[in-house]
Amino acid sequence: MKSHQLMYRWIVSGLLLLLMPSMAPAQLSLNAEFRPRTEFRNGYRQLGITGSDPALFTSQRTRLSLFYESDLYSIGLTGQDVRVWGDVAQLQDNANVNIHEAWAQLKLSESARVKLGRQELVYGDHRLLGNVNWTQQARSHDAFVVKYRHPSIDMRIEWGGAYNQESERLLGNEYTLPNYKVLSYLWIEKQWEALSVSALALTDGFERPAGGTAFRYTYGTQLVYGGNGWALNGTVYLQNGDDTANSEISSSMYALKALYNYNSLQLSAGYDRLSGGEADDTNPRRYTFNTLYATNHKFYGHMDYFLNIPADTRGGGLQDLYLQASYEFDDRTSADLTYHYFALAGSVADPAQPGQVLEKGLGSELDLSAGWVVTPEIALKAGYSIMLPTETLERLQQVDARTVQHWGWIMLSLTPSLLD
C-alpha cells in the first residue's frame, strides 16, 4: 500500500473517531503542525571551497497528530509529510507521507504503564536518546517501554526495547538496514528539592557481515544541582562491547556545565570531552565515544560538523569548550548567542603526510538565534552561524576550504489545536 493511501485511511479513521458520541471532548485532541524552513548553506556540515556555490532551499514539515485517552489506555497517531519545495515533478504521484508515531499505552496500575509501537524515545537532556526535532523528519523507534513512577518518593523507572526486522519473513532474521537490530535500555531518575540524579544503561546490537550480532554497552549518570538562579550539570558515560569488525570498544565521555540566571539574562559555560583513539591505533574508532541516538544539534554546534563523532573526526574524538548567553526581551521575544571551540580529544594521522599527526584544534563556531512568539500557535525563529575552521578540519574533510563558513535560516511554526 502506498504511504499516501495509508495517510488517507489514517485521516479518515481520525475523523470517524471524532464522530463517536461516546468520546468526551476532554479525552480527544487533534493537533496540526506546519513548519517551513528556508536555509542558506555556504559551509553547513561540509566545508565550502573557493568558488563553490551556496545552497538555498526551503524544506517543510506538515504533521497531523491525534491523541485519545480513556481510563484504561491512550493512543497516539502522528502522520507527517516532509519535503523540499520543488522535489516532486508536477503532475506526478510521488508519496512523501509517512507515520512518525503510532502507539498505544496501556494503564497497568496507578503507577505503571506500558507503551507499544512507533514512538519517540527522549530521556534527560537528549544526550544519548533524543528525537532530533531540528531535522524535519525527526527520529522515532518501533519499541516497547514499561514505565513506573513512585509518586511518594518522586522516582521514575523506564525499561524499553526493540527488535527490528525488514519484513514478515518465513525463515531467517537477517537485517540489512543501517539501524540497530536489537535495543534494550533501563533509565532511572530520582528528584530531590535541589538535586536530580538519573542513570541510563543501554545495549544496542548490530548484525556482523560475517554473521552474528555485535553488542555495544553504554552506561552512565547525570546529576543536576542548583537553586536560586544557578545550576551545575555533570554527565559521565562509559562505552564498551564489540563493533561489527570484532574490535573491542573502550570509550567514554564526560560533560560539565554551569548556568546562572540573572533576571532576563541566562549565562552558561561548559566543557564536553568525548574520547578518541590515537594515530597509531589499528582501529581508532573503537576508542571514540559514539553518542548513539542523541540530539547532537543541541550540543556540538548548530552547523552540525560533528553529528557522527567517530566518522566526522576520523576516530579522534571531540573536545567542546563553549560559552552561551540567552536573553528574554519580553514574554515573546528572545535571543541566544553561543561560542564553541572544538578540538580533537585523541590524535589523528595526517592523511597528506604519512608519519605525521594533525594538530588538535578544529575551529571556532559562533551561533546566533532569535525567536518571536507571535501567538501561542504561531512562532517565528531565525539563526545565523559562522565557522572558522583550522587546517586540521580541512584535512579531516580532505578539502582546501575558505577561511569562513556561513549558514543562515528562518523558520515559521504553526501549531494549532483543531478541537478547541
PDB file of C-alpha atoms in Angstrom, residues 12 19 25 42 53 95 123 155 171 185 213 215 217 231 238 244 288 292 313 351 393 418:
ATOM      1  CA  VAL A  12     -10.492   9.084   7.793  1.00  0.00           C
ATOM      2  CA  LEU A  19     -17.973  11.432  15.335  1.00  0.00           C
ATOM      3  CA  PRO A  25     -14.132  16.222  24.224  1.00  0.00           C
ATOM      4  CA  ASN A  42      27.527  28.063   2.475  1.00  0.00           C
ATOM      5  CA  ASP A  53      28.080  27.809  -4.948  1.00  0.00           C
ATOM      6  CA  ALA A  95       4.290   9.750  -1.980  1.00  0.00           C
ATOM      7  CA  TYR A 123      15.467  10.952  28.084  1.00  0.00           C
ATOM      8  CA  MET A 155      11.219   8.393  41.292  1.00  0.00           C
ATOM      9  CA  LEU A 171      12.807 -18.054   7.684  1.00  0.00           C
ATOM     10  CA  TYR A 185      17.719   0.116  27.985  1.00  0.00           C
ATOM     11  CA  THR A 213      25.364  -9.821  16.423  1.00  0.00           C
ATOM     12  CA  PHE A 215      26.610  -5.792  21.114  1.00  0.00           C
ATOM     13  CA  TYR A 217      27.047  -1.305  26.011  1.00  0.00           C
ATOM     14  CA  ALA A 231      22.680  25.184  38.348  1.00  0.00           C
ATOM     15  CA  LEU A 238      31.260   4.692  29.560  1.00  0.00           C
ATOM     16  CA  THR A 244      30.879  -5.213  13.719  1.00  0.00           C
ATOM     17  CA  THR A 288      35.867   7.026  20.068  1.00  0.00           C
ATOM     18  CA  LEU A 292      24.114   6.786  19.842  1.00  0.00           C
ATOM     19  CA  THR A 313      36.665  13.186  13.493  1.00  0.00           C
ATOM     20  CA  PRO A 351      46.304  11.779   5.549  1.00  0.00           C
ATOM     21  CA  LEU A 393      39.318  20.235   9.973  1.00  0.00           C
ATOM     22  CA  LEU A 418      -8.057  21.686  15.925  1.00  0.00           C
TER      23      LEU A 418
END
